[in-house]
Coordinates of C-alpha atoms in Angstrom, one line a residue:
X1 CA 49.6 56.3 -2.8
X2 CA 52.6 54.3 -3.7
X3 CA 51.4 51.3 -6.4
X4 CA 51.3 47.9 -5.2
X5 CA 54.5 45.7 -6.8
X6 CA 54.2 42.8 -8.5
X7 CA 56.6 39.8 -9.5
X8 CA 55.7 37.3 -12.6
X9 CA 57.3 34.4 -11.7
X10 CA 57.8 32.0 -15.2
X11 CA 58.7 34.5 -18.7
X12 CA 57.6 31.8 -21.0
X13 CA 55.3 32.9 -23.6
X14 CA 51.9 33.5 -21.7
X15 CA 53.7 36.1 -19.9
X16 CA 53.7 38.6 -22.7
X17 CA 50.2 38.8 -22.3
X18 CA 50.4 39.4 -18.7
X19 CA 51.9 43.1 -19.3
X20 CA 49.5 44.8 -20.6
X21 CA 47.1 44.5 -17.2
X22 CA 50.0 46.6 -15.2
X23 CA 50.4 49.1 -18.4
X24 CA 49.1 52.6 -17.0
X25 CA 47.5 50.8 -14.0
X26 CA 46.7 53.4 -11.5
X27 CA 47.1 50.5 -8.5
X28 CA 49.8 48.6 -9.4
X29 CA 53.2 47.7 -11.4
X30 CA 55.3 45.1 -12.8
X31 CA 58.3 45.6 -10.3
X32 CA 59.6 42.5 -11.5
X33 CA 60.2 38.7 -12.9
X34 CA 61.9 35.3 -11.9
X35 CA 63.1 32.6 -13.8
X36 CA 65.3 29.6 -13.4
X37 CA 66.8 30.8 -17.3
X38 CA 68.2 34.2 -16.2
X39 CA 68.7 34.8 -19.6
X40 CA 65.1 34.7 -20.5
X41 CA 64.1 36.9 -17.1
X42 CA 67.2 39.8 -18.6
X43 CA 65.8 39.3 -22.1
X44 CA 62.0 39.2 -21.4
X45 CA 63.3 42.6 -18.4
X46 CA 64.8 44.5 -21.2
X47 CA 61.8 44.5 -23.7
X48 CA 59.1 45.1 -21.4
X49 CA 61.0 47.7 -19.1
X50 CA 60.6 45.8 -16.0
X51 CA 62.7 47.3 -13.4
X52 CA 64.2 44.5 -11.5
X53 CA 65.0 40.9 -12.0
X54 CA 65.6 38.3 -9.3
X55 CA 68.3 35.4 -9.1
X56 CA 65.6 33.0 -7.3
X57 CA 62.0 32.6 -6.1
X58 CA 63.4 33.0 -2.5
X59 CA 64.7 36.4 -2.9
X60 CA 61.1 37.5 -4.4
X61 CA 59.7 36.1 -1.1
X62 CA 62.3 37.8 1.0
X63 CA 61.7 41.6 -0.7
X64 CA 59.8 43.3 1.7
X65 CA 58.4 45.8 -1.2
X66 CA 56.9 42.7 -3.2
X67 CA 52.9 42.5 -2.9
X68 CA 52.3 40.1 -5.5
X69 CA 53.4 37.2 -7.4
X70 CA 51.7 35.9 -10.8
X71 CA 53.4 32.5 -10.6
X72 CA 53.2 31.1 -14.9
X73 CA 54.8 27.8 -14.3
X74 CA 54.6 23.9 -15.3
X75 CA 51.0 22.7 -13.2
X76 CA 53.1 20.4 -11.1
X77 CA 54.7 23.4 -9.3
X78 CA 51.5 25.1 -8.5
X79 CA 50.8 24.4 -4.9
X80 CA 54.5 24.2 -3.4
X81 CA 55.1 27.5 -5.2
X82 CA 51.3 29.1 -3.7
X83 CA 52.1 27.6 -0.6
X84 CA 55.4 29.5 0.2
X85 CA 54.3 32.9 -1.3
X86 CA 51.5 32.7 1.5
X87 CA 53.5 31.5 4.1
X88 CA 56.2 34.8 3.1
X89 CA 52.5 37.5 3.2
X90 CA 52.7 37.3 -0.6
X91 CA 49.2 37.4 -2.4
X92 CA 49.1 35.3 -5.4
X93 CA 47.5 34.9 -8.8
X94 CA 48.2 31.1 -10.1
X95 CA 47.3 30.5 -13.7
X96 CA 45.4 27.8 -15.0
X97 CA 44.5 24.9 -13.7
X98 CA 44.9 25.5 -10.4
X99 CA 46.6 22.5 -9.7
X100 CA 47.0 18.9 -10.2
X101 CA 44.4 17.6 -7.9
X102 CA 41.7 18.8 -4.7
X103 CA 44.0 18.0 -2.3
X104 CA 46.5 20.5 -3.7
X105 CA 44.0 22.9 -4.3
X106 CA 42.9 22.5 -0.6
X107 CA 46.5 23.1 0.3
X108 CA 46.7 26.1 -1.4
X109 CA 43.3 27.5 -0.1
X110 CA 44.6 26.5 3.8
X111 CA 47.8 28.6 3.4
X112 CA 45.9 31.8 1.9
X113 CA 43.1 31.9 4.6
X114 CA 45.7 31.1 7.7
X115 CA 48.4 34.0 6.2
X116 CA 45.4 36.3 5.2
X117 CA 46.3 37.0 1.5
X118 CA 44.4 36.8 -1.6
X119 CA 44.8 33.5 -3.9
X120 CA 43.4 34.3 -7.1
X121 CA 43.4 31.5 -9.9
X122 CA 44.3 33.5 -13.0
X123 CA 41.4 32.8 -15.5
X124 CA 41.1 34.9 -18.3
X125 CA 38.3 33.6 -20.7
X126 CA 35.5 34.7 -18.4
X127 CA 37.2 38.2 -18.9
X128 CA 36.8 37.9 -22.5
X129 CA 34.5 41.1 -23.6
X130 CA 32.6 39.4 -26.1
X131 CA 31.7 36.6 -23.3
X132 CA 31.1 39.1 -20.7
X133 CA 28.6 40.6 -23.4
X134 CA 27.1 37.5 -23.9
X135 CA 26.3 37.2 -20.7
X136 CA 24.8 40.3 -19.6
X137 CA 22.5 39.9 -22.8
X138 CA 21.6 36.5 -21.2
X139 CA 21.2 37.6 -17.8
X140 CA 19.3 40.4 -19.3
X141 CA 16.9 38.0 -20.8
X142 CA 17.0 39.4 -24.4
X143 CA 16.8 35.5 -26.2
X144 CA 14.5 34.3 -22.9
X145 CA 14.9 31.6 -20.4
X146 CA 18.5 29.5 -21.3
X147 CA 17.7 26.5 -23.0
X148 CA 21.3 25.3 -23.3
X149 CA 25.3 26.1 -24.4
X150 CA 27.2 24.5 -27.1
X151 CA 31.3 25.1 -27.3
X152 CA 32.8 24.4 -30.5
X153 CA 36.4 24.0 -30.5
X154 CA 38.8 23.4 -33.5
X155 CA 42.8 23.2 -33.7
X156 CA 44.2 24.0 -37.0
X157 CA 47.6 23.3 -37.9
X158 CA 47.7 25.1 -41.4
X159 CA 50.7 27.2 -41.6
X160 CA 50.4 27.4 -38.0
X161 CA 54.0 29.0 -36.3
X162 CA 52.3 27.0 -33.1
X163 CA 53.2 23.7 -34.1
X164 CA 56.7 22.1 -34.6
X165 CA 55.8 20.5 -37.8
X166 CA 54.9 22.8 -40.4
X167 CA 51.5 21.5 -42.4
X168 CA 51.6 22.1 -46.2
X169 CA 48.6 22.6 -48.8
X170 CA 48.2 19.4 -50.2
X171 CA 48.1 20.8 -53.9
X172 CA 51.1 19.0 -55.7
X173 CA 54.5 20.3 -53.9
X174 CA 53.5 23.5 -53.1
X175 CA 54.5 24.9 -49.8
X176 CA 51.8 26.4 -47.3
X177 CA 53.4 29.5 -47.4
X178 CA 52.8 30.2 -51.1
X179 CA 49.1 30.1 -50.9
X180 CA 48.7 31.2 -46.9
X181 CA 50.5 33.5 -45.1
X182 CA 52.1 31.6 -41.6
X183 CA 49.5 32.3 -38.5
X184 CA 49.8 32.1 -35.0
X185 CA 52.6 32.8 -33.1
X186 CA 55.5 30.8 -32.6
X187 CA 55.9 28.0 -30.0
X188 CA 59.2 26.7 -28.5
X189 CA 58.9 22.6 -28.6
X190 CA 61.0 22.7 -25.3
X191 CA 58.4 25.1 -23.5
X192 CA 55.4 22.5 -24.1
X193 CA 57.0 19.1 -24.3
X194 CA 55.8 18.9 -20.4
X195 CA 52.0 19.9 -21.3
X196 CA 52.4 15.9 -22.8
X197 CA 53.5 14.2 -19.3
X198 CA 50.9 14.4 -17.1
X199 CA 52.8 13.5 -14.2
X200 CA 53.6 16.8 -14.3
X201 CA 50.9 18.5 -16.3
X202 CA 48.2 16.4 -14.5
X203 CA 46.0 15.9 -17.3
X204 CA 46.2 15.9 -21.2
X205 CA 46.9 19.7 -23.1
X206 CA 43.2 19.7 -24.3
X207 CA 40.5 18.8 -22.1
X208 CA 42.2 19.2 -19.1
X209 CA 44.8 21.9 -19.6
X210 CA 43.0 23.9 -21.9
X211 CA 39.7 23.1 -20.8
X212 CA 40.0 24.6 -17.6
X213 CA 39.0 27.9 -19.7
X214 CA 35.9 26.0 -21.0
X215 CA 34.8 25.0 -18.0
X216 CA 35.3 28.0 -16.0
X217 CA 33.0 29.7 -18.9
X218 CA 30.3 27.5 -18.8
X219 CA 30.2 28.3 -14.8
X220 CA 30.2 32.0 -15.5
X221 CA 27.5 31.9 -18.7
X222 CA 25.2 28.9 -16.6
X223 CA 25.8 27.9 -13.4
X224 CA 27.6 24.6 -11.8
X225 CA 27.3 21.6 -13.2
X226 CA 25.5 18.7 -11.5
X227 CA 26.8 15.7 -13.8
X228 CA 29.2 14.9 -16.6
X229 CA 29.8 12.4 -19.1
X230 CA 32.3 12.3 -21.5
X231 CA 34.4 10.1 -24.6
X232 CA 37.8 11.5 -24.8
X233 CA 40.3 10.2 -27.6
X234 CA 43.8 10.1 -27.9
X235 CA 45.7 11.3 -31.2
X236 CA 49.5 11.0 -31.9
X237 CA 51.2 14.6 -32.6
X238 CA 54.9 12.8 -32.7
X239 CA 56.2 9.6 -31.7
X240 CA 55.2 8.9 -28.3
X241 CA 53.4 12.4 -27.7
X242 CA 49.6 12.3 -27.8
X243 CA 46.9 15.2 -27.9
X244 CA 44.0 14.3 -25.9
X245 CA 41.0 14.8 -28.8
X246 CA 39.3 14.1 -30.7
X247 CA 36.7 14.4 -27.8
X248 CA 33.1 14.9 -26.8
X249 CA 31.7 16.6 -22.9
X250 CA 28.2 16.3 -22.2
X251 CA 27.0 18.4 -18.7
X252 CA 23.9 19.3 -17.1
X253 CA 23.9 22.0 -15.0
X254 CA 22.1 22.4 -11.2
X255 CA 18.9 23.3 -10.8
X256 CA 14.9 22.6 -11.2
X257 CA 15.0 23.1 -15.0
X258 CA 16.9 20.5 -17.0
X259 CA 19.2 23.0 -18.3
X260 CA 22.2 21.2 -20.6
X261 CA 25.8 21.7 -22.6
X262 CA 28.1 20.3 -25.0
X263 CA 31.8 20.5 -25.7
X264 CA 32.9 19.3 -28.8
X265 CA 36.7 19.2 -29.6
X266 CA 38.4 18.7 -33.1
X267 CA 42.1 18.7 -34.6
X268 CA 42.2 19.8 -38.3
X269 CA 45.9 19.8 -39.2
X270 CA 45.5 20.7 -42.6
X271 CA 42.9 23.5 -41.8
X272 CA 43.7 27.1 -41.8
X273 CA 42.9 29.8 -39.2
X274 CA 43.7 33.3 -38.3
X275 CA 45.2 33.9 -35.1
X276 CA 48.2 36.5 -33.6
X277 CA 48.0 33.7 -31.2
X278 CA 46.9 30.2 -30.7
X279 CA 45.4 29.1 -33.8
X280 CA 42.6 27.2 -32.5
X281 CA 38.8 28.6 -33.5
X282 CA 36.6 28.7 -30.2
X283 CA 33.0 29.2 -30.9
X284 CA 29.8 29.7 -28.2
X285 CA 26.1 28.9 -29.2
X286 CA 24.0 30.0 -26.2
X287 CA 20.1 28.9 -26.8
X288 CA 17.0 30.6 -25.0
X289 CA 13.5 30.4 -25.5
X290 CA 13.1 33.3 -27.4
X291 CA 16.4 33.3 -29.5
X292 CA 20.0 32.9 -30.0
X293 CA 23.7 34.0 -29.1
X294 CA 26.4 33.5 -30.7
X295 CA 30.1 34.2 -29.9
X296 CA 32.4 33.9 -33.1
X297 CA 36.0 34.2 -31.5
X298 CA 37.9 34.0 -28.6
X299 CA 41.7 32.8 -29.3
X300 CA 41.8 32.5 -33.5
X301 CA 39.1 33.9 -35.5
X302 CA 38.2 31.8 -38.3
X303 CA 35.4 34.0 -39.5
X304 CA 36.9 37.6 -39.3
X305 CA 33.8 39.0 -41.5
X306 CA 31.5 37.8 -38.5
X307 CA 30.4 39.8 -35.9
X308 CA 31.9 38.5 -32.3
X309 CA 28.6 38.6 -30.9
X310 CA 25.2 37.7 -32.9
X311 CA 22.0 37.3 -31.7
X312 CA 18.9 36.3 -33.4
X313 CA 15.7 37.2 -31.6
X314 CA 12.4 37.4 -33.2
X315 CA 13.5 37.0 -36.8
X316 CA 16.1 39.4 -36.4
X317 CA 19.6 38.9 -36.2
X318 CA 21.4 41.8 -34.2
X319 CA 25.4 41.9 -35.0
X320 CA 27.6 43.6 -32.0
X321 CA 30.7 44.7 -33.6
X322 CA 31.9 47.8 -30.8
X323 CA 33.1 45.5 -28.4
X324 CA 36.8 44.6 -28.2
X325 CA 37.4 41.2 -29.0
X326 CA 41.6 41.2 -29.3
X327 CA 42.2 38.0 -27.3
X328 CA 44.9 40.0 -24.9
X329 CA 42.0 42.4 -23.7
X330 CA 40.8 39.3 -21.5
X331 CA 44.2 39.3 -19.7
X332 CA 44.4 42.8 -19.5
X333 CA 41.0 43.1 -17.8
X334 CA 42.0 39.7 -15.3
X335 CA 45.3 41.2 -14.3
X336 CA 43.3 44.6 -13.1
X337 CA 41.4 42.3 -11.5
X338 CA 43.8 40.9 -9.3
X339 CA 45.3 44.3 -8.4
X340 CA 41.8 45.7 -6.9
X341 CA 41.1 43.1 -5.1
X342 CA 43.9 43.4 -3.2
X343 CA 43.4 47.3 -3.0
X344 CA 39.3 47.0 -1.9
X345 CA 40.3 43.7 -0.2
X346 CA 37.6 41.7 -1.4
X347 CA 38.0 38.3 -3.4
X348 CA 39.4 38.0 -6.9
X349 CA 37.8 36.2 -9.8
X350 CA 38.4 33.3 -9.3
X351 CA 38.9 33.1 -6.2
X352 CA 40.6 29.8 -4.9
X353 CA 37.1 27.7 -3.2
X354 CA 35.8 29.2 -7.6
X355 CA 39.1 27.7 -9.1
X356 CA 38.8 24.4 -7.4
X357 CA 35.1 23.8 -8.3
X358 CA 36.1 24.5 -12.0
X359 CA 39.3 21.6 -11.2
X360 CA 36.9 19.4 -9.9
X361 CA 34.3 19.8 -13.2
X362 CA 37.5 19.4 -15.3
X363 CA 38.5 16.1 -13.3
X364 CA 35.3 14.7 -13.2
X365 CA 35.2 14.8 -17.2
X366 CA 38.2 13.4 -17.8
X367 CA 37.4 10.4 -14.9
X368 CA 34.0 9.8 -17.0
X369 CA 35.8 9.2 -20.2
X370 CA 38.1 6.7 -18.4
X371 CA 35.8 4.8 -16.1
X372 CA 32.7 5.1 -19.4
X373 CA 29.3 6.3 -17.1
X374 CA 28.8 9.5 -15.7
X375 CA 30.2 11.3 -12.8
X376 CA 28.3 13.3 -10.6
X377 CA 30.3 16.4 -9.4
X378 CA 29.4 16.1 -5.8
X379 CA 30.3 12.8 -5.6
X380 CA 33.4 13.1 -7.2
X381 CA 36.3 11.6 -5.0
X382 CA 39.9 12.7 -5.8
X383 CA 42.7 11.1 -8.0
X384 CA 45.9 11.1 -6.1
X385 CA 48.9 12.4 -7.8
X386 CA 51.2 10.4 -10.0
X387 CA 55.1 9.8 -9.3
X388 CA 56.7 11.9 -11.5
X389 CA 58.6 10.7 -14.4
X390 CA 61.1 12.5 -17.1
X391 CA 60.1 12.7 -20.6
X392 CA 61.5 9.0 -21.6
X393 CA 59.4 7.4 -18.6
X394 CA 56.2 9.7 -19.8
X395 CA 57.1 8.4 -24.0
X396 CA 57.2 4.5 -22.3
X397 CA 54.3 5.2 -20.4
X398 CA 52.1 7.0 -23.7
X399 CA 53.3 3.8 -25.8
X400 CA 52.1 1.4 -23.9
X401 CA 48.6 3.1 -23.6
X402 CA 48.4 2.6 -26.9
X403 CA 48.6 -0.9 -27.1

């Protein structure tokens, strides 16, 4: 049987990670990547031995051979870019978030069901191992009925190669490099400079961006949530650019049993973590009624000597250290996803009706910060979409937020 081909549309960063899911895949190979910087497609070709590169997204649509398309591009593109690879009979994995509001994501749905592909929203936290261990301990009821789920979240910008300020120890005039070694790996300012308009991001880089992961995990460890409230902050990062945190989500989930969460998000800039990636620590506390989980790392690991799963249960704390907990195994394990559901036709994780539930949790939150009460999900009515601005417009607009 002939492997199914694939195209990753975008080679910015995140797409380094996307290799390793084709890398002796029995079902499927990286035929191929697109990107308006030809340069970057050749350069990005040539180290990862991918066979072809194409001169346009139209001329992936038009090959005949192409299955797949893992489309890595700014949010704003999301549901044109869907749209048309359904249209073509092209099945497609869209990263995160799935797009910049429920109308789009209803667009994108529409165009996958009428063509018959797959439309898989490319989510890779809840294919963390050390999450995926969490959970079966939890479903298995090892710490009892779930009580509750705290996220603890923490950027560091210590030495970080992520940031485009470097952050010094604050001892005298000694540089950071002298008494840490650099972490993280390194970020072009040009490739995230958009994540800060959210005409075209739809949302801030944080809670919205990056929380799309959160909330997608807190569905997979507990359930949909019923209600949200939240108090989201805005800090400077450079003139006119703004990070949205520090911030604070509150949730409960559906059901009979009041069952809730919380979210907690910090910025330490002159803290230091460990990462080969993003250097921000991301930390789970999952409470039963018979005992505890913990999950110590996802993305950074700020406490290396800690098991990535602990669980205390009747006095005892139980450390799970033979489970992989490398950050890329999560996208390895999505990508293989996305490949047999195509080849035992059934539907992907997440699917698109999954992704746009997640959307909606992560709009609702960031609504319930602005408008200060809660929002309940099913009663959460759509923001439309912004006109788009450039980078000046989005600096005029941040600036006079501010005021």
């Amino acid at each position: 049987m002939n492997k199914l081909k694939f195209v990753i549309v975008g080679c910015g960063r995140i797409a380094t990670l996307h290799v390793a899911g084709y890398q002796n895949n029995p079902d499927a190979e990286l035929w191929g990547v697109c990107d308006i910087n030809q340069g970057a497609a050749k350069k990005f070709a040539r180290e990862h031995g991918v066979p072809k590169v194409y001169e346009s997204y139209d001329e992936v649509l038009a090959d005949p051979g192409v299955c797949a398309v893992e489309l890595l591009l700014p949010h704003h593109l999301h549901c044109a870019y869907t749209v048309r690879a359904c249209e073509a009979g092209k099945h497609v994995s869209v990263q995160k978030p799935m797009a910049m509001n429920l109308e789009e994501c209803d667009a994108m749905i529409q165009a996958a069901r009428e063509h018959g592909v797959k439309l898989k929203v490319f989510e890779n936290f809840i294919f963390y191992p050390p999450y995926r261990l969490a959970k079966k301990l939890l479903d298995s009821g090892e710490i009892g009925t779930p009580q509750g789920i705290r996220l603890k979240m923490n950027n560091a910008g210590l030495a970080s190669n992520n940031l485009p300020i470097d952050k010094k120890v604050r001892r005298g005039d000694v540089p950071a490099g002298e008494l840490v070694q650099k972490t993280g790996w390194e970020i072009d300012p040009k490739s995230w400079l958009w994540r800060f308009n959210e005409t075209l991001s739809g949302g801030g880089p944080t809670v919205f961006d990056d929380g799309y992961h959160k909330f997608s995990l807190i569905i997979y460890l507990l359930g949909e949530a019923e209600k949200v409230c939240a108090w989201i902050d805005r800090t400077q990062i450079l003139p006119g650019i703004y990070n949205d945190s520090p911030a604070t989500i509150m949730w409960k989930h559906k059901g009979e049993k009041p069952l809730y969460g919380v979210w907690d998000i910090m910025s330490s800039d002159e803290m230091y973590v460990r990462s080969k990636y993003y250097t921000c620590d991301e930390r789970v506390e999952l409470t039963g009624s018979r005992g505890v989980i913990w999950v110590n790392r996802c993305t950074a690991a700020m406490l290396p000597e800690e098991a990535p799963v602990v669980m205390y249960r009747d006095g005892r704390l139980t450390e799970y250290w033979d489970v992989k907990h490398d950050w890329a195994d999560s996208f390895e394990a999505s990508t293989r996803d996305f490949a047999e559901a195509i080849k035992n036709d059934r539907e992907p994780v997440l699917s698109g009706e999954a992704g746009r539930e997640v959307l909606k949790f992560a709009l609702a939150a960031v609504e319930s910060s602005e408008k200060k009460r809660e929002i309940y999900l099913d009663s959460y009515e759509d923001k439309p979409l912004q006109k788009k601005r450039g980078l000046l417009g989005s600096l005029l607009s941040n600036r006079r937020k501010t005021r």
